[in-house]
Short mmCIF file of C-alpha atoms in Angstrom, two decimals:
data_model
loop_
_atom_site.label_atom_id
_atom_site.label_comp_id
_atom_site.label_asym_id
_atom_site.label_seq_id
_atom_site.Cartn_x
_atom_site.Cartn_y
_atom_site.Cartn_z
CA UNK A 1 125.73 121.15 84.83
CA UNK A 2 124.43 124.62 84.14
CA UNK A 3 125.81 128.14 84.46
CA UNK A 4 123.88 131.41 84.57
CA UNK A 5 125.66 134.21 82.69
CA UNK A 6 124.78 137.90 82.65
CA UNK A 7 125.35 140.34 79.76
CA UNK A 8 127.38 143.54 79.76
CA UNK A 9 127.21 146.91 78.07
CA UNK A 10 126.13 146.90 74.44
CA UNK A 11 123.13 144.61 75.01
CA UNK A 12 120.82 147.50 75.94
CA UNK A 13 117.68 148.08 73.88
CA UNK A 14 114.58 150.23 74.34
CA UNK A 15 111.79 148.03 75.68
CA UNK A 16 114.00 145.40 77.31
CA UNK A 17 112.33 143.74 80.27
CA UNK A 18 108.94 145.39 79.66
CA UNK A 19 107.12 142.19 78.76
CA UNK A 20 108.62 140.48 81.83
CA UNK A 21 107.39 143.31 84.06
CA UNK A 22 103.90 143.05 82.55
CA UNK A 23 103.77 139.28 82.95
CA UNK A 24 105.41 138.87 86.36
CA UNK A 25 104.76 141.09 89.41
CA UNK A 26 108.15 140.00 90.82
CA UNK A 27 109.88 141.34 87.71
CA UNK A 28 107.95 144.64 87.89
CA UNK A 29 109.03 144.96 91.54
CA UNK A 30 112.70 144.85 90.44
CA UNK A 31 112.30 147.87 88.19
CA UNK A 32 110.33 149.71 90.90
CA UNK A 33 113.07 149.04 93.47
CA UNK A 34 115.84 150.17 91.11
CA UNK A 35 113.90 153.36 90.30
CA UNK A 36 113.56 154.06 94.03
CA UNK A 37 117.22 153.29 94.77
CA UNK A 38 118.40 155.70 92.07
CA UNK A 39 115.71 158.35 92.58
CA UNK A 40 115.09 158.20 88.84
CA UNK A 41 112.41 156.86 86.51
CA UNK A 42 114.94 154.53 84.91
CA UNK A 43 112.23 152.07 83.89
CA UNK A 44 110.52 154.85 81.93
CA UNK A 45 113.77 155.48 80.08
CA UNK A 46 114.28 151.76 79.43
CA UNK A 47 110.79 151.20 78.07
CA UNK A 48 110.04 154.46 76.27
CA UNK A 49 113.08 156.69 76.20
CA UNK A 50 115.75 157.54 73.66
CA UNK A 51 118.38 154.91 72.91
CA UNK A 52 121.11 157.56 73.11
CA UNK A 53 120.11 158.33 76.71
CA UNK A 54 119.84 154.64 77.61
CA UNK A 55 123.30 154.01 76.12
CA UNK A 56 124.92 156.57 78.44
CA UNK A 57 127.14 154.43 80.65
CA UNK A 58 125.58 155.66 83.90
CA UNK A 59 122.13 154.57 82.65
CA UNK A 60 123.05 151.47 80.66
CA UNK A 61 124.80 149.74 83.55
CA UNK A 62 121.97 149.77 86.12
CA UNK A 63 119.38 149.28 83.34
CA UNK A 64 121.00 146.08 82.08
CA UNK A 65 121.38 144.79 85.62
CA UNK A 66 117.70 145.52 86.38
CA UNK A 67 116.64 143.64 83.26
CA UNK A 68 118.78 140.65 84.21
CA UNK A 69 117.45 140.51 87.77
CA UNK A 70 113.88 140.93 86.52
CA UNK A 71 114.43 137.89 84.29
CA UNK A 72 115.92 136.03 87.25
CA UNK A 73 112.88 136.83 89.43
CA UNK A 74 110.55 135.73 86.65
CA UNK A 75 112.46 132.45 86.42
CA UNK A 76 112.11 132.02 90.17
CA UNK A 77 108.36 132.57 89.89
CA UNK A 78 108.27 129.59 87.51
CA UNK A 79 110.33 127.36 89.80
CA UNK A 80 113.82 127.93 88.40
CA UNK A 81 116.17 129.23 91.09
CA UNK A 82 119.80 130.25 91.46
CA UNK A 83 120.46 126.77 92.89
CA UNK A 84 119.81 125.38 89.41
CA UNK A 85 123.21 126.84 88.47
CA UNK A 86 126.62 125.48 89.41
CA UNK A 87 128.31 128.79 88.56
CA UNK A 88 127.40 132.39 87.81
CA UNK A 89 129.45 134.76 85.67
CA UNK A 90 128.93 138.12 84.02
CA UNK A 91 130.64 140.13 81.31
CA UNK A 92 132.07 143.30 82.92
CA UNK A 93 129.05 145.03 84.53
CA UNK A 94 127.29 141.65 84.26
CA UNK A 95 129.49 140.50 87.12
CA UNK A 96 127.43 142.77 89.41
CA UNK A 97 124.20 141.25 88.03
CA UNK A 98 125.62 137.79 88.74
CA UNK A 99 126.47 138.74 92.32
CA UNK A 100 123.03 140.23 92.88
CA UNK A 101 121.35 137.13 91.44
CA UNK A 102 123.42 134.93 93.75
CA UNK A 103 122.48 136.97 96.82
CA UNK A 104 125.90 138.54 97.42
CA UNK A 105 124.65 142.12 96.92
CA UNK A 106 121.23 143.64 97.54
CA UNK A 107 119.35 144.91 94.49
CA UNK A 108 119.38 148.53 95.73
CA UNK A 109 123.11 148.44 96.48
CA UNK A 110 123.83 146.89 93.08
CA UNK A 111 121.90 149.64 91.31
CA UNK A 112 123.70 152.37 93.24
CA UNK A 113 127.10 150.76 92.70
CA UNK A 114 126.51 150.57 88.96
CA UNK A 115 125.38 154.19 88.81
CA UNK A 116 128.64 155.17 90.57
CA UNK A 117 130.64 152.82 88.33
CA UNK A 118 129.08 154.16 85.15
CA UNK A 119 129.68 157.78 86.10
CA UNK A 120 133.21 157.11 87.33
CA UNK A 121 134.15 155.23 84.16
CA UNK A 122 132.72 158.01 81.99
CA UNK A 123 134.47 160.76 83.95
CA UNK A 124 137.86 159.00 84.17
CA UNK A 125 138.83 160.04 80.64
CA UNK A 126 137.72 163.16 78.72
CA UNK A 127 135.48 162.36 75.76
CA UNK A 128 137.58 161.79 72.63
CA UNK A 129 140.82 160.99 74.47
CA UNK A 130 140.22 157.25 74.65
CA UNK A 131 138.86 154.57 72.33
CA UNK A 132 138.25 150.84 72.00
CA UNK A 133 138.54 148.61 68.95
CA UNK A 134 137.55 145.05 68.12
CA UNK A 135 140.20 142.91 66.48
CA UNK A 136 138.56 139.95 64.72
CA UNK A 137 140.53 136.93 63.66
CA UNK A 138 143.40 137.33 66.11
CA UNK A 139 143.75 135.34 69.32
CA UNK A 140 144.44 136.99 72.66
CA UNK A 141 148.22 136.57 72.52
CA UNK A 142 148.41 138.11 69.04
CA UNK A 143 146.09 140.96 70.02
CA UNK A 144 148.12 141.67 73.17
CA UNK A 145 151.23 141.85 70.99
CA UNK A 146 149.47 144.30 68.65
CA UNK A 147 148.42 146.45 71.62
CA UNK A 148 151.96 146.49 73.00
CA UNK A 149 153.41 147.49 69.63
CA UNK A 150 150.77 150.20 69.18
CA UNK A 151 151.23 151.79 72.61
CA UNK A 152 154.38 153.80 71.82
CA UNK A 153 154.40 155.42 75.24
CA UNK A 154 150.61 155.65 75.47
CA UNK A 155 148.10 153.21 76.97
CA UNK A 156 146.90 150.37 74.74
CA UNK A 157 145.80 147.11 76.34
CA UNK A 158 143.97 143.96 75.36
CA UNK A 159 140.79 144.65 77.33
CA UNK A 160 138.29 141.88 76.48
CA UNK A 161 139.18 138.32 75.50
CA UNK A 162 135.69 137.53 74.26
CA UNK A 163 136.12 134.39 72.15
CA UNK A 164 138.80 132.71 70.02
CA UNK A 165 138.46 135.24 67.21
CA UNK A 166 137.43 138.46 68.97
CA UNK A 167 139.63 140.55 71.23
CA UNK A 168 138.92 144.18 72.16
CA UNK A 169 141.77 146.62 72.79
CA UNK A 170 141.42 149.81 74.81
CA UNK A 171 143.46 152.93 75.54
CA UNK A 172 144.43 156.30 74.13
CA UNK A 173 142.62 156.97 70.85
CA UNK A 174 145.82 157.44 68.81
CA UNK A 175 147.28 154.20 70.16
CA UNK A 176 144.06 152.27 69.49
CA UNK A 177 143.95 153.66 65.95
CA UNK A 178 147.54 152.45 65.48
CA UNK A 179 146.47 149.03 66.82
CA UNK A 180 143.73 148.83 64.18
CA UNK A 181 146.29 149.43 61.40
CA UNK A 182 148.84 147.01 62.89
CA UNK A 183 146.18 144.33 63.33
CA UNK A 184 145.18 144.62 59.69
CA UNK A 185 148.82 144.27 58.66
CA UNK A 186 149.10 141.16 60.84
CA UNK A 187 146.16 139.47 59.13
CA UNK A 188 143.16 140.35 61.26
CA UNK A 189 139.92 139.59 59.39
CA UNK A 190 138.52 142.90 60.58
CA UNK A 191 139.70 145.63 62.92
CA UNK A 192 137.33 148.45 63.75
CA UNK A 193 136.80 151.19 66.30
CA UNK A 194 133.80 150.60 68.58
CA UNK A 195 131.07 153.19 69.30
CA UNK A 196 131.85 153.47 73.02
CA UNK A 197 132.04 156.57 75.18
CA UNK A 198 135.17 155.66 77.14
CA UNK A 199 138.17 153.26 77.04
CA UNK A 200 137.02 150.58 79.48
CA UNK A 201 139.22 147.92 81.10
CA UNK A 202 142.57 149.64 80.71
CA UNK A 203 144.94 151.68 82.89
CA UNK A 204 143.19 154.93 81.93
CA UNK A 205 140.31 153.79 84.15
CA UNK A 206 142.47 154.19 87.29
CA UNK A 207 140.33 157.01 88.74
CA UNK A 208 137.23 154.85 88.31
CA UNK A 209 138.91 151.95 90.12
CA UNK A 210 139.65 154.30 93.04
CA UNK A 211 136.00 155.40 93.08
CA UNK A 212 134.79 151.81 93.09
CA UNK A 213 137.15 150.83 95.90
CA UNK A 214 135.56 153.53 98.05
CA UNK A 215 132.00 152.64 96.99
CA UNK A 216 132.45 148.91 97.52
CA UNK A 217 133.88 149.50 100.99
CA UNK A 218 130.54 151.02 102.00
CA UNK A 219 128.24 148.11 101.05
CA UNK A 220 127.53 144.71 102.55
CA UNK A 221 128.89 141.97 100.28
CA UNK A 222 128.11 138.39 101.27
CA UNK A 223 129.37 135.10 99.87
CA UNK A 224 127.36 134.26 96.71
CA UNK A 225 125.15 131.19 97.02
CA UNK A 226 126.92 129.68 94.00
CA UNK A 227 130.53 130.44 92.96
CA UNK A 228 131.24 133.48 90.79
CA UNK A 229 133.68 132.92 87.94
CA UNK A 230 135.52 136.24 88.17
CA UNK A 231 136.39 138.21 85.02
CA UNK A 232 139.95 139.07 85.94
CA UNK A 233 140.91 135.62 87.24
CA UNK A 234 138.76 133.28 85.14
CA UNK A 235 138.33 131.07 88.19
CA UNK A 236 135.60 130.55 90.79
CA UNK A 237 135.54 132.69 93.92
CA UNK A 238 133.18 132.95 96.90
CA UNK A 239 135.11 134.89 99.52
CA UNK A 240 133.55 138.36 99.91
CA UNK A 241 136.86 140.18 100.47
CA UNK A 242 138.34 138.56 97.38
CA UNK A 243 135.27 139.47 95.32
CA UNK A 244 135.47 143.09 96.49
CA UNK A 245 139.12 143.31 95.43
CA UNK A 246 138.41 141.63 92.09
CA UNK A 247 135.58 144.07 91.31
CA UNK A 248 138.06 146.92 91.80
CA UNK A 249 140.72 145.18 89.69
CA UNK A 250 138.13 144.53 86.98
CA UNK A 251 137.80 148.26 86.19
CA UNK A 252 141.35 148.45 84.80
CA UNK A 253 141.89 144.73 84.11
CA UNK A 254 141.07 142.46 81.19
CA UNK A 255 137.72 140.67 80.97
CA UNK A 256 138.91 137.08 80.52
CA UNK A 257 135.60 135.83 79.17
CA UNK A 258 136.96 133.10 76.86
CA UNK A 259 139.02 131.62 79.70
CA UNK A 260 136.06 131.90 82.10
CA UNK A 261 133.85 129.90 79.73
CA UNK A 262 136.66 127.37 79.18
CA UNK A 263 137.00 126.97 82.95
CA UNK A 264 133.27 126.26 83.32
CA UNK A 265 133.28 123.84 80.38
CA UNK A 266 136.24 122.04 81.94
CA UNK A 267 134.34 121.75 85.22
CA UNK A 268 131.49 119.98 83.44
CA UNK A 269 129.12 122.80 82.50
CA UNK A 270 127.29 121.92 79.30
CA UNK A 271 124.44 124.43 79.38
CA UNK A 272 124.58 128.22 79.66
CA UNK A 273 121.56 130.39 80.41
CA UNK A 274 122.08 134.02 79.38
CA UNK A 275 119.87 135.96 81.78
CA UNK A 276 118.68 139.38 80.60
CA UNK A 277 118.96 141.45 77.43
CA UNK A 278 120.21 140.15 74.09
CA UNK A 279 122.13 137.09 72.97
CA UNK A 280 125.71 138.39 72.70
CA UNK A 281 127.16 136.03 75.31
CA UNK A 282 125.43 133.03 73.74
CA UNK A 283 127.17 133.86 70.46
CA UNK A 284 130.55 134.14 72.17
CA UNK A 285 130.05 130.87 74.05
CA UNK A 286 129.12 128.99 70.86
CA UNK A 287 132.28 130.31 69.19
CA UNK A 288 134.28 129.03 72.17
CA UNK A 289 132.55 125.61 72.19
CA UNK A 290 130.12 124.87 69.39
CA UNK A 291 128.67 121.89 71.29
CA UNK A 292 127.62 124.05 74.26
CA UNK A 293 123.88 124.52 74.76
CA UNK A 294 122.94 128.20 75.15
CA UNK A 295 119.58 129.67 76.07
CA UNK A 296 118.92 133.42 76.06
CA UNK A 297 116.25 134.25 78.66
CA UNK A 298 114.88 137.77 78.46
CA UNK A 299 111.17 137.45 77.65
CA UNK A 300 108.14 135.54 78.96
CA UNK A 301 108.30 133.45 75.77
CA UNK A 302 111.87 132.40 76.58
CA UNK A 303 110.73 131.24 80.03
CA UNK A 304 107.69 129.45 78.61
CA UNK A 305 110.03 127.53 76.28
CA UNK A 306 111.97 126.23 79.30
CA UNK A 307 108.80 124.69 80.67
CA UNK A 308 108.26 122.83 77.41
#
């Protein structure tokens, strides 16, 4: 069995998807449609802009999604379809890419939703007030304990359970800085602040969750053609109303990536295709299960390799 997984923020790079767009008209059409939906030359930014501008949350989110869907359309042009997957899943914003790939959301709606999501997440907390930190060498339970101890009346939550040795905490900057020190005292291999512009996946994102509830209420969301393994539940879901609610909950909730991968492995998935930019998810999956087969698919060469 195979799962298609879709990367989240941090995977962005100048030039991503360009070779796909040059090799596959269907991939180029994705970027054109996203540009039109946003009223912006986003593809120009992706392929020839400044990385600082691309990394802005409101740009990075639709840009990463566009790159993933372009890769998906290129795969389809070579005879590999969504029906080749038993599950889809995405890391944070990648969940929207997964839903678009599985036909639950239109491409234009997905682009607009991610523009709203990116802006809302950025505006929820003034710059400098929040922070995120990676705790390496602690499991989720230990990291959650560190976050709780560090909170001291502020927000500090275990935000991303990425793999057995990497948990990200999020919240008020002072609390996250305390968590880094506490984690080191508790034997973390490394604990470091991350270069992010806002504290994602914690209670401070409440205003963004409200914005997404309103935005999601305005779009058509169908049942995905294959089940989505939802971030906040780490279990498969197909019901559109449930998916809508989970996308709202995801803004303030933990990304349970390790558990999501474990669920798919337990269901018989042995092969994971990472669709889009980078190889971050493949690395996480191999740390969860070293026997898992992972393929990162973001270039024409990657697709050619599938054909043998």
